[in-house]
Tab-separated table of C-alpha atoms and ligand atoms in Angstrom:
chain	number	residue	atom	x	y	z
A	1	UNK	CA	16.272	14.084	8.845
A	2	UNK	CA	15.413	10.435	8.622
A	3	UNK	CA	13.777	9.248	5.180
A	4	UNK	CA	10.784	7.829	5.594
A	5	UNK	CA	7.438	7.136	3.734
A	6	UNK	CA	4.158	6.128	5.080
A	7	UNK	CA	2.560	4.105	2.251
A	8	UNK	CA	-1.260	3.234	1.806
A	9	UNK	CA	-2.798	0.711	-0.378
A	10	UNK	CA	-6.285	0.767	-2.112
A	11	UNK	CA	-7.383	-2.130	-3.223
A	12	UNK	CA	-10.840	-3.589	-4.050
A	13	UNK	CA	-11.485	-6.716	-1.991
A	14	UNK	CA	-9.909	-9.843	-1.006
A	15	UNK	CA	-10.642	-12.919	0.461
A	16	UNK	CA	-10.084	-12.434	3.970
A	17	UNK	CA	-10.725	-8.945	4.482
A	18	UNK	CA	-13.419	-6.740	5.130
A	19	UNK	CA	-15.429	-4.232	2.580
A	20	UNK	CA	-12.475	-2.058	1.180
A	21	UNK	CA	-14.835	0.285	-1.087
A	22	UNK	CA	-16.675	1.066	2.253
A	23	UNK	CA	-13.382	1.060	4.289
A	24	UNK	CA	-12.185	3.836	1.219
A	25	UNK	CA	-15.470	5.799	1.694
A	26	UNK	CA	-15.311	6.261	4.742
A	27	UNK	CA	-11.827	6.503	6.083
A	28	UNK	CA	-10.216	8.393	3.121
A	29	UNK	CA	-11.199	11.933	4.597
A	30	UNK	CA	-9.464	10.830	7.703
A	31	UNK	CA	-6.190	9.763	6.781
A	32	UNK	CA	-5.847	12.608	5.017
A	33	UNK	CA	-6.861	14.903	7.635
A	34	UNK	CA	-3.706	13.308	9.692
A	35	UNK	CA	-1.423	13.764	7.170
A	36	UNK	CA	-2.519	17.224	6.500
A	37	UNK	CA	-2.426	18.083	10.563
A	38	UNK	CA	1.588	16.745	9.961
A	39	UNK	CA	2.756	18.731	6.854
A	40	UNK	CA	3.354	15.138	6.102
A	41	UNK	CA	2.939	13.886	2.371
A	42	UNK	CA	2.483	10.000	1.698
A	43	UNK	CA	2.954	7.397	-0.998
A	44	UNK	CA	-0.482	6.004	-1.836
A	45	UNK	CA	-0.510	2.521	-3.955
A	46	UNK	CA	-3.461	2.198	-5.855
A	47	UNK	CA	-5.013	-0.567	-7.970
A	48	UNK	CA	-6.748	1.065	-11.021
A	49	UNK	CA	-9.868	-0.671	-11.231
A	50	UNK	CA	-11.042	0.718	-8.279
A	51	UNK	CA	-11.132	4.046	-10.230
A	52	UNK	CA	-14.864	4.227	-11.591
A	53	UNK	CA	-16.151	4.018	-7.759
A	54	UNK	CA	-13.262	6.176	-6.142
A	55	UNK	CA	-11.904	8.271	-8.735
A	56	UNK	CA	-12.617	11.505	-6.910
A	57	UNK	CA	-10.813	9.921	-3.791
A	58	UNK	CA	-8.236	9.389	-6.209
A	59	UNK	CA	-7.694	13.081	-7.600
A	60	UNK	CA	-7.928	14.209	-3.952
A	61	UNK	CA	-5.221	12.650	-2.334
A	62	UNK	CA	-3.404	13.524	-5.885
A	63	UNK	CA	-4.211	17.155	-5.363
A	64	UNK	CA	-3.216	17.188	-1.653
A	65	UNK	CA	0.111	16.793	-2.749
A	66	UNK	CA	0.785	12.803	-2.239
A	67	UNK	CA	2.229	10.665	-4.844
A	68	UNK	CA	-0.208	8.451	-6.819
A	69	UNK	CA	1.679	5.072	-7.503
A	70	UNK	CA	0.423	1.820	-9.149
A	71	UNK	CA	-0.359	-1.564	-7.282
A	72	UNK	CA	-1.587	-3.225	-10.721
A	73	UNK	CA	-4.841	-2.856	-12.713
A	74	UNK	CA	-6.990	-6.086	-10.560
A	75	UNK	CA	-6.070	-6.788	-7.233
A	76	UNK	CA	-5.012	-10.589	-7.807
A	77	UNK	CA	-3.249	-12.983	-6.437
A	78	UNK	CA	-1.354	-13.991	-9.040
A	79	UNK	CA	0.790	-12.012	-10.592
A	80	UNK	CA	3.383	-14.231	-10.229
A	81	UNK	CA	2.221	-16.183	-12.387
A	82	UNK	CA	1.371	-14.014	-15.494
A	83	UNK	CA	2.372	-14.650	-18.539
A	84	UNK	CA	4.262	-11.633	-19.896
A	85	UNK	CA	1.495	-10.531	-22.099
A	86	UNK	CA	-1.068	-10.147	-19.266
A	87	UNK	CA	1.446	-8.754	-16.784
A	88	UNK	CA	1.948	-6.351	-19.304
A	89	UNK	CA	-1.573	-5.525	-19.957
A	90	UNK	CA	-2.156	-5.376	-16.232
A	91	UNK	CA	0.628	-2.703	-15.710
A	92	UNK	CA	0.072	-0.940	-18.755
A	93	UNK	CA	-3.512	0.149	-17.919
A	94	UNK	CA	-2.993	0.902	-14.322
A	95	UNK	CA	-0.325	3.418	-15.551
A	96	UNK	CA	-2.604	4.500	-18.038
A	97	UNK	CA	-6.024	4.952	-15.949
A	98	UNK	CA	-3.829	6.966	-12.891
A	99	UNK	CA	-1.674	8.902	-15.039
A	100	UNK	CA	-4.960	9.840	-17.282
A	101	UNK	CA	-7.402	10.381	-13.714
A	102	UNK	CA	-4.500	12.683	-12.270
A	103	UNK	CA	-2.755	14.386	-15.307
A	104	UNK	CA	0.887	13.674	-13.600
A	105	UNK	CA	3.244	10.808	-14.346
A	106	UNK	CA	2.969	7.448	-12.185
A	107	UNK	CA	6.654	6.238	-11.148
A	108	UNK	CA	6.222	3.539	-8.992
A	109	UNK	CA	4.493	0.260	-8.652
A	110	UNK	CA	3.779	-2.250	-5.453
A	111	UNK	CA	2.738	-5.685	-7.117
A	112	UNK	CA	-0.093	-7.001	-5.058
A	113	UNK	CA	0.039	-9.464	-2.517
A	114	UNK	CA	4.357	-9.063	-2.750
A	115	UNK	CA	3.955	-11.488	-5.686
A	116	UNK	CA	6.543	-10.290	-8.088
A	117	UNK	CA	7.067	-12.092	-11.533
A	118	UNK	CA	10.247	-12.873	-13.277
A	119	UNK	CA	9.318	-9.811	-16.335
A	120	UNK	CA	7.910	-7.635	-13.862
A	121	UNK	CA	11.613	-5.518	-14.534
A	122	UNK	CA	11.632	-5.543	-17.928
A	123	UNK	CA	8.112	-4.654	-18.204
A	124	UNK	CA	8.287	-1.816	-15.439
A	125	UNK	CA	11.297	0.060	-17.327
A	126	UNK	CA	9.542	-0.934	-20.872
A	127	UNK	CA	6.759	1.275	-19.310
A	128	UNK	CA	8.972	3.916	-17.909
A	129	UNK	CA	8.361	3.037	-14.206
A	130	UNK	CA	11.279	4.285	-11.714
A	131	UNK	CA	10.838	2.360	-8.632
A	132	UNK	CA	9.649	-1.086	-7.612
A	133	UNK	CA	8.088	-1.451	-3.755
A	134	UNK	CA	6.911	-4.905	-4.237
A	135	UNK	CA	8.933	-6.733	-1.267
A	136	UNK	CA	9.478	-6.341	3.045
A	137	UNK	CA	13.074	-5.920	4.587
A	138	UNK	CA	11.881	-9.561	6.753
A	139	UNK	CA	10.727	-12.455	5.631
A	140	UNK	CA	7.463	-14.002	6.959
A	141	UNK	CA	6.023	-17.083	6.367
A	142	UNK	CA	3.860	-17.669	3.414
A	143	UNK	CA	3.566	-13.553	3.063
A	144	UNK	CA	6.839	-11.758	2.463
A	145	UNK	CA	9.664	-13.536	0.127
A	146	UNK	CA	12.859	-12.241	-0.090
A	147	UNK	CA	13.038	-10.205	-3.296
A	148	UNK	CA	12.561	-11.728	-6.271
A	149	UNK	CA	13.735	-11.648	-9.583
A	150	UNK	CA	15.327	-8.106	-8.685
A	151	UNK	CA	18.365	-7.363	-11.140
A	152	UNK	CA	17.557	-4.591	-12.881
A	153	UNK	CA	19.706	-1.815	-13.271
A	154	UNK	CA	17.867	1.031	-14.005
A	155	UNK	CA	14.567	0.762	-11.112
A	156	UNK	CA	15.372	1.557	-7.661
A	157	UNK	CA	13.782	-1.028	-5.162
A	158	UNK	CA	12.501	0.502	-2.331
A	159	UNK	CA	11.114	-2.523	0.332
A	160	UNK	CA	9.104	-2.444	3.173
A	161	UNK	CA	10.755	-1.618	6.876
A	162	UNK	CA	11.189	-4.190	9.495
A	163	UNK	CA	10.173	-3.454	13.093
A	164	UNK	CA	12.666	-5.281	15.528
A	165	UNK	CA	13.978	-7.131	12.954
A	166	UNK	CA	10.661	-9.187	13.128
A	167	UNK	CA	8.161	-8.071	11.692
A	168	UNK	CA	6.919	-5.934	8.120
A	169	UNK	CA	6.371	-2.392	9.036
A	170	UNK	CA	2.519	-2.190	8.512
A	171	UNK	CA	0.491	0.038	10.673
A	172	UNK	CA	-0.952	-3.019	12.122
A	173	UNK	CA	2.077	-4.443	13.473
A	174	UNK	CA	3.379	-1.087	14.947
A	175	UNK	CA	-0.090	-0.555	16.209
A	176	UNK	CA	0.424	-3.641	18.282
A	177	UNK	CA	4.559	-3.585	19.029
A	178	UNK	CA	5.194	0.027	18.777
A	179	UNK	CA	7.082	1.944	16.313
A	180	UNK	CA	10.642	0.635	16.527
A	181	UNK	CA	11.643	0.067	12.209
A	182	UNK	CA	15.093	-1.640	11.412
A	183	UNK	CA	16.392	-2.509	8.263
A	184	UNK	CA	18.125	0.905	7.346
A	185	UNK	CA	16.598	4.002	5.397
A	186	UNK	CA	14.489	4.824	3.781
A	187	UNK	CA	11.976	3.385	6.295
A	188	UNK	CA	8.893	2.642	4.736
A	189	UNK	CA	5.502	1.886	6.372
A	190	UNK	CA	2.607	0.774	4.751
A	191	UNK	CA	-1.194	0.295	5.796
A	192	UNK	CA	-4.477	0.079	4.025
A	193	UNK	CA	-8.033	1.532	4.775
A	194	UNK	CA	-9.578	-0.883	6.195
A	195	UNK	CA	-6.539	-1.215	8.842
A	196	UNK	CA	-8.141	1.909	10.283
A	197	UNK	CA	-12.087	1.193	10.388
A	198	UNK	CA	-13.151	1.266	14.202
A	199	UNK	CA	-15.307	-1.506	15.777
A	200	UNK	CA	-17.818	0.734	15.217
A	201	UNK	CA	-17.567	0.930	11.400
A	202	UNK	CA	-17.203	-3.290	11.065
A	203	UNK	CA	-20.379	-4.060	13.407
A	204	UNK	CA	-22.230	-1.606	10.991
A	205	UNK	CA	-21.215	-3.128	8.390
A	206	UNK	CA	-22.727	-6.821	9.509
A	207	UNK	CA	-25.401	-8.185	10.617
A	208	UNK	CA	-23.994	-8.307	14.374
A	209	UNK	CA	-24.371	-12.221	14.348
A	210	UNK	CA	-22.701	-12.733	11.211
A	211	UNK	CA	-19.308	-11.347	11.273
A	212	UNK	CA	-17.221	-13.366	10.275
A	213	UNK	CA	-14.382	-14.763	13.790
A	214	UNK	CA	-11.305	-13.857	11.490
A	215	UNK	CA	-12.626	-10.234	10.875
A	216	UNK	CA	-13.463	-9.893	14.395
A	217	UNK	CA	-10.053	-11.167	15.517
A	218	UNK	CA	-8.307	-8.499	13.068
A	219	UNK	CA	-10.260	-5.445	14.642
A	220	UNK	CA	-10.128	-6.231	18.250
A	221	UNK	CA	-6.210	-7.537	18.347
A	222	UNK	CA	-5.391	-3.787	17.471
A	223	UNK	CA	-4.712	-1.745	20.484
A	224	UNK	CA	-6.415	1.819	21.102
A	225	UNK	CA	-7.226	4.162	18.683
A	226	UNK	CA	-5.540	3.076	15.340
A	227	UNK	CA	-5.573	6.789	13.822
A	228	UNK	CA	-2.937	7.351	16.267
A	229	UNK	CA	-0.589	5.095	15.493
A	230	UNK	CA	-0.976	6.525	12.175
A	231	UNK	CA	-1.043	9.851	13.346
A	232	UNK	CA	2.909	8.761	14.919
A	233	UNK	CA	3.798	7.134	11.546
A	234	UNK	CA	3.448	10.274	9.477
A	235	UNK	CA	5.780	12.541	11.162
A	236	UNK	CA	8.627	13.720	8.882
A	237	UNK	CA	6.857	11.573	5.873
A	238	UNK	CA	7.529	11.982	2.127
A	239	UNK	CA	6.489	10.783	-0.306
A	240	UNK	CA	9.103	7.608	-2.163
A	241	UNK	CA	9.033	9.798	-5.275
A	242	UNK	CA	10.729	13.236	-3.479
A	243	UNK	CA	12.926	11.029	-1.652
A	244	UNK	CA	14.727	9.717	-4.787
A	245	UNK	CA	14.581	13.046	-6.406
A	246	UNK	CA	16.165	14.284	-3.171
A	247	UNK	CA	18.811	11.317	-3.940
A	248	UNK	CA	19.497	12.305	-7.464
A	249	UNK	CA	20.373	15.474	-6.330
A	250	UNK	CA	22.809	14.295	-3.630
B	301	ZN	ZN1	-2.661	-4.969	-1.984
């Protein structure tokens, strides 16, 4: 069978995206449903400080048998440029918050925005962290960077798929060119909530006037239904951590 992990984000907001605590509200339910209708289990990346608002989101998709990974305490832009101290700090109490919200142990971590930092390593296998899924399989500008600073021996890296050689393997993209992911296995996907609001959801949530052109570009480039695209990702979908314990065992 072919190795491969859907992977969600949950952030809080950024810059040039739409209302992620009302994307999590209301599309949570959902992409769990899909999974569930699959047998499929999932990788979800999750940045802690989102807990006091969604912690019961949280302990659900915990409890429905998907992995609970890190993607860093605030959802910055600049974790690249930490100094080890705060990196620390920031990847300390994301482990901390999950692992105390969902009573199991968190093994991986996806630094946000794919902005790794040169003690991001040492301070993932200081904090006992196993994997690192911080980087894409392509490189594209001014988003995905070759790996960085990747030389440890102990963490496994585990990078986002390419479709066609071209493109990162977010739902997005293989909503619009089709499921076709290169690069070698595991394939992993990744998407976020607010990837899967309808039209619908994002005129609700403006004033119809005022929504901003960029927004409105990023819902109506997406083709169909975007559930189903997801509903196609998740087939035969683990979760990163069973696929290196699988590995171990090989
Ligand atoms: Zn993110």
């Amino acid at each position: 069978m072919v190795a491969k992990s859907v992977t969600i984000d949950f952030e809080k907001d950024w810059g040039s995206r739409i209302d992620s605590n009302y994307a999590i509200s209301h599309i949570t339910d959902k992409i769990l449903e899909i999974f569930d209708t699959h047998n499929a289990k999932g990788t979800f990346f999750i940045s802690s400080e989102i807990i006091p608002k969604h912690n019961s989101f949280v302990k659900l998709i915990s409890n429905s048998g998907h992995e609970i990974a890190s993607h860093g305490h605030h959802h910055t832009f600049n974790y690249d440029e930490k100094s080890r101290g705060n990196l620390y700090e920031e990847m300390k109490t994301s482990k901390n918050l999950l692992e105390d919200l969902i009573q199991k142990p968190v093994i991986g971590f996806r630094t946000p925005a794919f902005k790794r930092n040169r003690y991001s390593d040492e301070i993932l296998e200081e904090l006992g962290f196993k994997y690192d899924s911080s980087t894409a399989k392509i490189k594209l500008k001014g988003r995905y960077k070759p790996m960085q600073y990747a030389n440890s021996k102990v963490l496994k890296y585990i990078a986002i798929s390419s479709i066609y050689n071209r493109y990162p393997a977010g739902i997005k993209w293989i909503n619009l060119f089709g499921l076709k992911l290169t690069g070698g296995e595991p394939y992993i996907i990744y998407g976020h909530p607010f990837d899967f609001l309808s039209i619908k959801n994002v005129i609700r949530l403006y004033d119809r006037n005022k929504i901003p052109l960029h927004i409105l570009l990023y819902y109506i480039s997406r083709r169909g239904n975007i559930l189903k695209t997801l509903t196609k990702c998740v087939d035969n979908s683990t979760t990163i951590e069973s696929f290196l314990s699988q590995k171990g065992k090989e």
